[in-house]
mmCIF file of C-alpha atoms in Angstrom:
data_model
loop_
_atom_site.group_PDB
_atom_site.id
_atom_site.type_symbol
_atom_site.label_atom_id
_atom_site.label_comp_id
_atom_site.label_asym_id
_atom_site.label_seq_id
_atom_site.Cartn_x
_atom_site.Cartn_y
_atom_site.Cartn_z
ATOM 1 C CA MET A 1 -22.959 26.838 3.001
ATOM 2 C CA SER A 2 -21.298 23.469 3.509
ATOM 3 C CA SER A 3 -17.522 23.122 3.374
ATOM 4 C CA LEU A 4 -15.476 20.626 1.373
ATOM 5 C CA ILE A 5 -14.983 18.626 4.574
ATOM 6 C CA ASP A 6 -18.731 18.421 5.183
ATOM 7 C CA GLU A 7 -19.462 17.396 1.610
ATOM 8 C CA VAL A 8 -16.782 14.695 1.372
ATOM 9 C CA LEU A 9 -17.518 13.150 4.763
ATOM 10 C CA LYS A 10 -21.255 13.084 4.033
ATOM 11 C CA GLU A 11 -20.577 11.350 0.722
ATOM 12 C CA ALA A 12 -18.519 8.821 2.673
ATOM 13 C CA GLY A 13 -21.499 8.097 4.920
ATOM 14 C CA PHE A 14 -20.651 10.068 8.060
ATOM 15 C CA SER A 15 -23.518 11.729 9.927
ATOM 16 C CA ASP A 16 -23.728 15.454 10.714
ATOM 17 C CA SER A 17 -22.966 14.753 14.380
ATOM 18 C CA ALA A 18 -19.984 12.603 13.466
ATOM 19 C CA ILE A 19 -18.603 15.370 11.257
ATOM 20 C CA VAL A 20 -18.918 17.873 14.118
ATOM 21 C CA ASP A 21 -17.083 15.431 16.405
ATOM 22 C CA VAL A 22 -14.289 14.880 13.865
ATOM 23 C CA LYS A 23 -13.744 18.626 13.467
ATOM 24 C CA ALA A 24 -13.560 18.877 17.257
ATOM 25 C CA GLY A 25 -10.755 16.305 17.378
ATOM 26 C CA LYS A 26 -12.446 12.921 17.711
ATOM 27 C CA LEU A 27 -11.743 9.855 15.570
ATOM 28 C CA HIS A 28 -14.761 8.236 13.939
ATOM 29 C CA ASN A 29 -14.899 4.719 12.541
ATOM 30 C CA GLY A 30 -17.395 4.843 9.689
ATOM 31 C CA GLY A 31 -17.618 1.071 9.352
ATOM 32 C CA SER A 32 -17.006 -1.045 6.276
ATOM 33 C CA LEU A 33 -17.026 0.024 2.648
ATOM 34 C CA ASP A 34 -19.241 -1.502 -0.003
ATOM 35 C CA ALA A 35 -17.191 -4.652 -0.670
ATOM 36 C CA ALA A 36 -15.325 -4.936 -3.970
ATOM 37 C CA SER A 37 -15.004 -8.741 -3.594
ATOM 38 C CA ASP A 38 -15.883 -11.593 -1.251
ATOM 39 C CA LYS A 39 -12.247 -11.704 -0.095
ATOM 40 C CA GLU A 40 -12.277 -8.161 1.254
ATOM 41 C CA LEU A 41 -12.084 -6.563 4.687
ATOM 42 C CA SER A 42 -12.433 -2.785 4.790
ATOM 43 C CA VAL A 43 -12.783 0.224 7.044
ATOM 44 C CA LYS A 44 -13.232 3.986 6.666
ATOM 45 C CA LEU A 45 -11.962 6.453 9.246
ATOM 46 C CA ALA A 46 -12.259 10.211 9.717
ATOM 47 C CA PHE A 47 -10.010 12.050 12.131
ATOM 48 C CA HIS A 48 -8.473 15.385 13.018
ATOM 49 C CA VAL A 49 -4.738 16.146 12.857
ATOM 50 C CA LYS A 50 -2.895 19.140 14.279
ATOM 51 C CA GLY A 51 -0.534 20.099 11.509
ATOM 52 C CA LYS A 52 -0.423 21.604 8.042
ATOM 53 C CA ILE A 53 -0.949 19.497 4.938
ATOM 54 C CA ASP A 54 2.670 20.033 3.833
ATOM 55 C CA ASN A 55 3.874 18.389 7.048
ATOM 56 C CA ILE A 56 1.469 15.483 6.599
ATOM 57 C CA LYS A 57 2.627 15.057 2.991
ATOM 58 C CA LEU A 58 6.287 14.954 4.058
ATOM 59 C CA ILE A 59 5.647 12.231 6.628
ATOM 60 C CA PHE A 60 3.397 10.242 4.303
ATOM 61 C CA LEU A 61 5.793 10.209 1.338
ATOM 62 C CA HIS A 62 9.265 10.283 2.818
ATOM 63 C CA LEU A 63 9.176 9.491 6.534
ATOM 64 C CA PRO A 64 6.900 6.464 7.018
ATOM 65 C CA ALA A 65 6.685 6.062 10.794
ATOM 66 C CA LYS A 66 5.031 2.657 10.856
ATOM 67 C CA LYS A 67 7.482 1.310 13.457
ATOM 68 C CA LYS A 68 6.374 4.005 15.900
ATOM 69 C CA TYR A 69 2.700 3.119 15.979
ATOM 70 C CA ASP A 70 2.550 -0.490 14.719
ATOM 71 C CA PRO A 71 4.133 -3.019 17.125
ATOM 72 C CA THR A 72 4.081 -5.739 14.442
ATOM 73 C CA VAL A 73 6.596 -3.869 12.240
ATOM 74 C CA GLY A 74 10.091 -5.250 12.619
ATOM 75 C CA ASP A 75 12.050 -3.512 9.875
ATOM 76 C CA LEU A 76 11.404 -0.942 7.153
ATOM 77 C CA GLY A 77 13.459 0.361 4.246
ATOM 78 C CA MET A 78 12.981 2.922 1.474
ATOM 79 C CA ILE A 79 13.341 1.776 -2.149
ATOM 80 C CA ALA A 80 14.883 3.786 -5.006
ATOM 81 C CA THR A 81 14.876 7.132 -3.227
ATOM 82 C CA ASP A 82 16.589 8.600 -6.310
ATOM 83 C CA GLY A 83 13.530 7.808 -8.407
ATOM 84 C CA GLY A 84 15.346 5.079 -10.329
ATOM 85 C CA ASP A 85 14.923 1.332 -10.701
ATOM 86 C CA GLY A 86 16.250 0.383 -7.285
ATOM 87 C CA SER A 87 18.976 -2.107 -6.385
ATOM 88 C CA LEU A 88 19.568 -5.118 -4.171
ATOM 89 C CA GLU A 89 21.115 -2.728 -1.643
ATOM 90 C CA ASP A 90 17.629 -1.292 -1.058
ATOM 91 C CA PHE A 91 16.617 -4.692 0.349
ATOM 92 C CA ALA A 92 19.770 -5.370 2.360
ATOM 93 C CA GLY A 93 17.839 -4.745 5.587
ATOM 94 C CA ILE A 94 15.652 -7.807 5.003
ATOM 95 C CA ASN A 95 17.282 -10.447 7.177
ATOM 96 C CA LEU A 96 15.789 -13.779 8.174
ATOM 97 C CA SER A 97 16.587 -15.515 11.441
ATOM 98 C CA PRO A 98 17.447 -19.247 11.259
ATOM 99 C CA ASN A 99 13.917 -20.282 12.224
ATOM 100 C CA GLN A 100 12.450 -17.969 9.572
ATOM 101 C CA VAL A 101 14.403 -19.166 6.551
ATOM 102 C CA ASN A 102 11.754 -21.721 5.565
ATOM 103 C CA ILE A 103 9.344 -18.950 4.570
ATOM 104 C CA ALA A 104 11.335 -18.713 1.354
ATOM 105 C CA ALA A 105 11.338 -22.448 0.666
ATOM 106 C CA PRO A 106 9.143 -24.299 -1.845
ATOM 107 C CA GLY A 107 5.977 -25.589 -0.204
ATOM 108 C CA SER A 108 5.744 -22.725 2.305
ATOM 109 C CA ASP A 109 2.863 -20.268 2.508
ATOM 110 C CA LEU A 110 4.865 -17.587 0.700
ATOM 111 C CA ASN A 111 2.973 -15.812 -2.111
ATOM 112 C CA LEU A 112 4.993 -16.591 -5.238
ATOM 113 C CA SER A 113 4.491 -16.869 -8.984
ATOM 114 C CA LYS A 114 5.349 -20.035 -10.933
ATOM 115 C CA ASP A 115 8.727 -18.743 -12.095
ATOM 116 C CA GLU A 116 9.598 -17.481 -8.602
ATOM 117 C CA ILE A 117 8.916 -20.937 -7.171
ATOM 118 C CA GLU A 118 11.232 -22.411 -9.799
ATOM 119 C CA THR A 119 13.911 -19.886 -8.851
ATOM 120 C CA PHE A 120 13.825 -21.051 -5.232
ATOM 121 C CA LYS A 121 13.792 -24.720 -6.267
ATOM 122 C CA LYS A 122 16.982 -24.195 -8.256
ATOM 123 C CA LEU A 123 18.771 -23.306 -5.033
ATOM 124 C CA GLY A 124 18.451 -26.931 -3.940
ATOM 125 C CA LYS A 125 17.817 -28.448 -0.532
ATOM 126 C CA LYS A 126 21.326 -27.567 0.645
ATOM 127 C CA ALA A 127 20.937 -23.841 0.024
ATOM 128 C CA THR A 128 22.554 -21.704 2.676
ATOM 129 C CA HIS A 129 20.820 -19.085 4.801
ATOM 130 C CA GLU A 130 22.589 -16.360 2.815
ATOM 131 C CA GLU A 131 21.580 -17.835 -0.552
ATOM 132 C CA ILE A 132 17.906 -17.947 0.420
ATOM 133 C CA GLU A 133 17.986 -14.369 1.707
ATOM 134 C CA ASN A 134 19.666 -13.158 -1.497
ATOM 135 C CA CYS A 135 17.127 -15.008 -3.630
ATOM 136 C CA LEU A 136 14.255 -13.424 -1.724
ATOM 137 C CA ARG A 137 15.786 -9.967 -2.128
ATOM 138 C CA GLN A 138 16.110 -10.516 -5.895
ATOM 139 C CA VAL A 139 12.471 -11.624 -6.122
ATOM 140 C CA LEU A 140 11.391 -8.460 -4.297
ATOM 141 C CA LEU A 141 13.562 -6.228 -6.491
ATOM 142 C CA ASP A 142 12.173 -7.846 -9.645
ATOM 143 C CA ARG A 143 8.592 -7.356 -8.414
ATOM 144 C CA PHE A 144 9.291 -3.705 -7.617
ATOM 145 C CA ARG A 145 10.774 -3.073 -11.060
ATOM 146 C CA ALA A 146 7.948 -4.864 -12.869
ATOM 147 C CA TYR A 147 5.325 -2.838 -11.001
ATOM 148 C CA LYS A 148 7.133 0.451 -11.513
ATOM 149 C CA LYS A 149 7.425 -0.215 -15.261
ATOM 150 C CA ASN A 150 4.003 -1.751 -15.950
ATOM 151 C CA GLY A 151 1.813 -0.869 -12.967
ATOM 152 C CA LEU A 152 -0.982 -3.244 -12.009
ATOM 153 C CA ALA A 153 -0.405 -5.302 -15.161
ATOM 154 C CA GLY A 154 3.170 -5.960 -14.012
ATOM 155 C CA ILE A 155 2.157 -7.751 -10.799
ATOM 156 C CA LYS A 156 2.811 -11.476 -11.205
ATOM 157 C CA PRO A 157 -0.034 -13.729 -10.025
ATOM 158 C CA TYR A 158 0.299 -15.889 -6.921
ATOM 159 C CA VAL A 159 0.183 -19.657 -7.380
ATOM 160 C CA ARG A 160 -2.769 -21.264 -5.600
ATOM 161 C CA SER A 161 -3.811 -24.909 -5.308
ATOM 162 C CA LYS A 162 -6.573 -24.626 -7.922
ATOM 163 C CA LYS A 163 -5.867 -21.416 -9.842
ATOM 164 C CA GLU A 164 -3.686 -18.336 -9.811
ATOM 165 C CA PHE A 165 -4.628 -15.199 -7.872
ATOM 166 C CA TYR A 166 -4.138 -11.881 -9.669
ATOM 167 C CA ALA A 167 -3.441 -9.147 -7.109
ATOM 168 C CA GLY A 168 -3.282 -6.552 -9.899
ATOM 169 C CA GLU A 169 -6.865 -7.285 -10.903
ATOM 170 C CA GLU A 170 -7.982 -7.172 -7.272
ATOM 171 C CA LEU A 171 -6.362 -3.759 -6.736
ATOM 172 C CA LYS A 172 -7.895 -2.434 -9.956
ATOM 173 C CA ASN A 173 -11.339 -3.615 -8.893
ATOM 174 C CA GLN A 174 -10.942 -1.897 -5.520
ATOM 175 C CA ILE A 175 -10.286 1.443 -7.238
ATOM 176 C CA LEU A 176 -13.222 0.990 -9.604
ATOM 177 C CA HIS A 177 -15.526 0.163 -6.698
ATOM 178 C CA GLY A 178 -14.997 3.466 -4.865
ATOM 179 C CA PRO A 179 -17.201 6.297 -6.215
ATOM 180 C CA ILE A 180 -15.833 9.275 -4.242
ATOM 181 C CA LEU A 181 -12.311 9.295 -5.701
ATOM 182 C CA LYS A 182 -13.602 9.256 -9.284
ATOM 183 C CA LYS A 183 -16.051 12.071 -8.540
ATOM 184 C CA ARG A 184 -13.765 14.302 -6.465
ATOM 185 C CA ALA A 185 -10.331 13.642 -8.005
ATOM 186 C CA PRO A 186 -10.844 12.132 -11.486
ATOM 187 C CA MET A 187 -7.267 12.672 -12.658
ATOM 188 C CA PHE A 188 -5.869 10.943 -9.573
ATOM 189 C CA HIS A 189 -8.443 8.160 -9.975
ATOM 190 C CA LYS A 190 -7.273 7.576 -13.548
ATOM 191 C CA TYR A 191 -3.631 7.627 -12.498
ATOM 192 C CA ALA A 192 -4.292 5.062 -9.759
ATOM 193 C CA LEU A 193 -5.705 2.763 -12.447
ATOM 194 C CA ASP A 194 -3.216 3.528 -15.227
ATOM 195 C CA TYR A 195 0.016 3.933 -13.217
ATOM 196 C CA PRO A 196 2.688 4.721 -14.350
ATOM 197 C CA ASN A 197 0.860 6.313 -17.310
ATOM 198 C CA ASN A 198 -1.269 9.488 -17.311
ATOM 199 C CA LYS A 199 0.629 11.096 -14.450
ATOM 200 C CA PRO A 200 -0.989 14.402 -13.384
ATOM 201 C CA ASP A 201 1.027 17.500 -12.565
ATOM 202 C CA GLY A 202 2.045 17.736 -8.930
ATOM 203 C CA VAL A 203 2.110 14.005 -8.238
ATOM 204 C CA GLU A 204 4.856 12.705 -5.923
ATOM 205 C CA GLU A 205 5.575 9.123 -4.968
ATOM 206 C CA SER A 206 7.740 6.893 -2.813
ATOM 207 C CA PHE A 207 8.346 3.188 -2.317
ATOM 208 C CA PHE A 208 9.368 1.144 0.693
ATOM 209 C CA TRP A 209 9.288 -2.362 2.110
ATOM 210 C CA VAL A 210 8.068 -3.451 5.526
ATOM 211 C CA ASN A 211 8.871 -6.703 7.328
ATOM 212 C CA SER A 212 6.171 -7.315 9.946
ATOM 213 C CA ILE A 213 5.529 -10.213 12.290
ATOM 214 C CA ILE A 214 1.979 -11.489 11.760
ATOM 215 C CA ASP A 215 0.848 -14.745 13.395
ATOM 216 C CA ASP A 216 4.439 -15.138 14.639
ATOM 217 C CA LYS A 217 5.712 -15.232 11.047
ATOM 218 C CA PRO A 218 7.638 -12.622 9.046
ATOM 219 C CA THR A 219 5.412 -10.933 6.462
ATOM 220 C CA ILE A 220 7.023 -8.698 3.847
ATOM 221 C CA ALA A 221 5.111 -6.032 1.942
ATOM 222 C CA LEU A 222 6.173 -3.836 -0.978
ATOM 223 C CA ILE A 223 4.428 -0.488 -0.663
ATOM 224 C CA HIS A 224 3.774 2.342 -3.099
ATOM 225 C CA ARG A 225 2.695 5.713 -1.768
ATOM 226 C CA VAL A 226 1.556 8.444 -4.133
ATOM 227 C CA GLY A 227 -0.142 11.779 -3.563
ATOM 228 C CA MET A 228 -0.964 15.137 -5.123
ATOM 229 C CA PRO A 229 -2.458 18.492 -4.125
ATOM 230 C CA HIS A 230 -6.192 18.846 -4.625
ATOM 231 C CA GLY A 231 -6.986 22.446 -5.439
ATOM 232 C CA ASN A 232 -6.187 24.887 -2.656
ATOM 233 C CA GLU A 233 -8.004 22.974 0.051
ATOM 234 C CA GLY A 234 -6.520 19.528 0.256
ATOM 235 C CA TYR A 235 -4.302 16.619 -0.648
ATOM 236 C CA VAL A 236 -5.333 13.236 -2.046
ATOM 237 C CA TYR A 237 -3.179 10.147 -1.622
ATOM 238 C CA MET A 238 -2.967 6.387 -2.015
ATOM 239 C CA GLU A 239 -1.067 3.633 -0.230
ATOM 240 C CA ARG A 240 -0.878 0.416 -2.252
ATOM 241 C CA HIS A 241 0.639 -2.840 -0.974
ATOM 242 C CA PHE A 242 1.302 -4.360 -4.375
ATOM 243 C CA TYR A 243 3.029 -7.409 -2.924
ATOM 244 C CA ILE A 244 2.453 -9.126 0.417
ATOM 245 C CA SER A 245 4.453 -12.273 1.082
ATOM 246 C CA ARG A 246 1.800 -14.081 3.134
ATOM 247 C CA SER A 247 -1.313 -13.680 5.318
ATOM 248 C CA HIS A 248 -3.072 -11.358 2.814
ATOM 249 C CA ASN A 249 -3.182 -10.915 -0.950
ATOM 250 C CA CYS A 250 -2.919 -7.131 -1.246
ATOM 251 C CA LEU A 251 -4.011 -3.913 0.440
ATOM 252 C CA GLN A 252 -4.988 -0.466 -0.787
ATOM 253 C CA GLY A 253 -5.848 2.717 1.053
ATOM 254 C CA ILE A 254 -7.189 5.994 -0.341
ATOM 255 C CA GLY A 255 -7.082 9.178 1.704
ATOM 256 C CA ALA A 256 -7.993 12.838 1.550
ATOM 257 C CA ALA A 257 -6.435 15.476 3.802
ATOM 258 C CA MET A 258 -8.502 18.680 3.951
ATOM 259 C CA ILE A 259 -7.573 22.031 5.459
ATOM 260 C CA HIS A 260 -9.444 22.891 8.653
ATOM 261 C CA GLY A 261 -8.391 26.191 10.184
ATOM 262 C CA GLU A 262 -4.878 27.636 10.279
ATOM 263 C CA ASP A 263 -2.764 24.632 11.291
ATOM 264 C CA GLU A 264 -5.247 21.788 11.380
ATOM 265 C CA THR A 265 -6.328 19.067 8.958
ATOM 266 C CA VAL A 266 -9.242 16.649 8.722
ATOM 267 C CA VAL A 267 -8.390 13.295 7.146
ATOM 268 C CA LEU A 268 -10.687 10.732 5.520
ATOM 269 C CA TYR A 269 -8.975 7.389 5.019
ATOM 270 C CA ALA A 270 -10.496 4.215 3.598
ATOM 271 C CA THR A 271 -8.617 0.946 3.251
ATOM 272 C CA ARG A 272 -9.440 -2.365 1.592
ATOM 273 C CA THR A 273 -7.560 -5.590 2.397
ATOM 274 C CA SER A 274 -7.886 -8.721 0.264
ATOM 275 C CA GLY A 275 -7.419 -11.796 2.427
#
């Protein structure tokens, strides 16, 4: 009789030999997902973790350790840890060096909506370093609040040369394009689409920002992590980058952590990046 791990990994396209290897402690790259758009890069991974699901959940939701394993991450800060609407203080750790200030200037490659561009223009050409930083922090706080209140529909589109890009629509399409989540965790699938509505029992969430250096330029992401228990055998979770300041449009990862033995877990994680 096959286990939940066997069934889920087979549905994700992993071979029997790969599943045996993963259970034995090896990491397997399952290749790309069926693309949700022509802008997408994707990957699916299966790997083994020594640790109980409760420990993995704690790290995932409340102790993001991106700086430990990602050399591009410069700074990281939690947002609204009290479950509220957040404040500018949550973004106080976002500081721009003198040669980075222009990322927040009109005409840069920063992903902004029409009204956000106007907000920066109102600062004028003589805006100080501090004024630009404060304006950027306010933009990020406003985006966080709009997403938390209205979900994908609250994500303002990015201005492009020919037309606007709607990251909310892209993220929605990514969820709709993945069959396993809908089949295995339909309530979580619906919540991922309808957030913040239709919240299932047991769901927990957290928010944080990350300032990474990509292509020698600061790149700020607003990240939503949400997860819930899945029966007695696992935990299903999502990481959604609902705003990325440059380089990419958005990113979304869906994962399943499944019990394997006493203190071990097998994880399936699939991520889609819109570039």
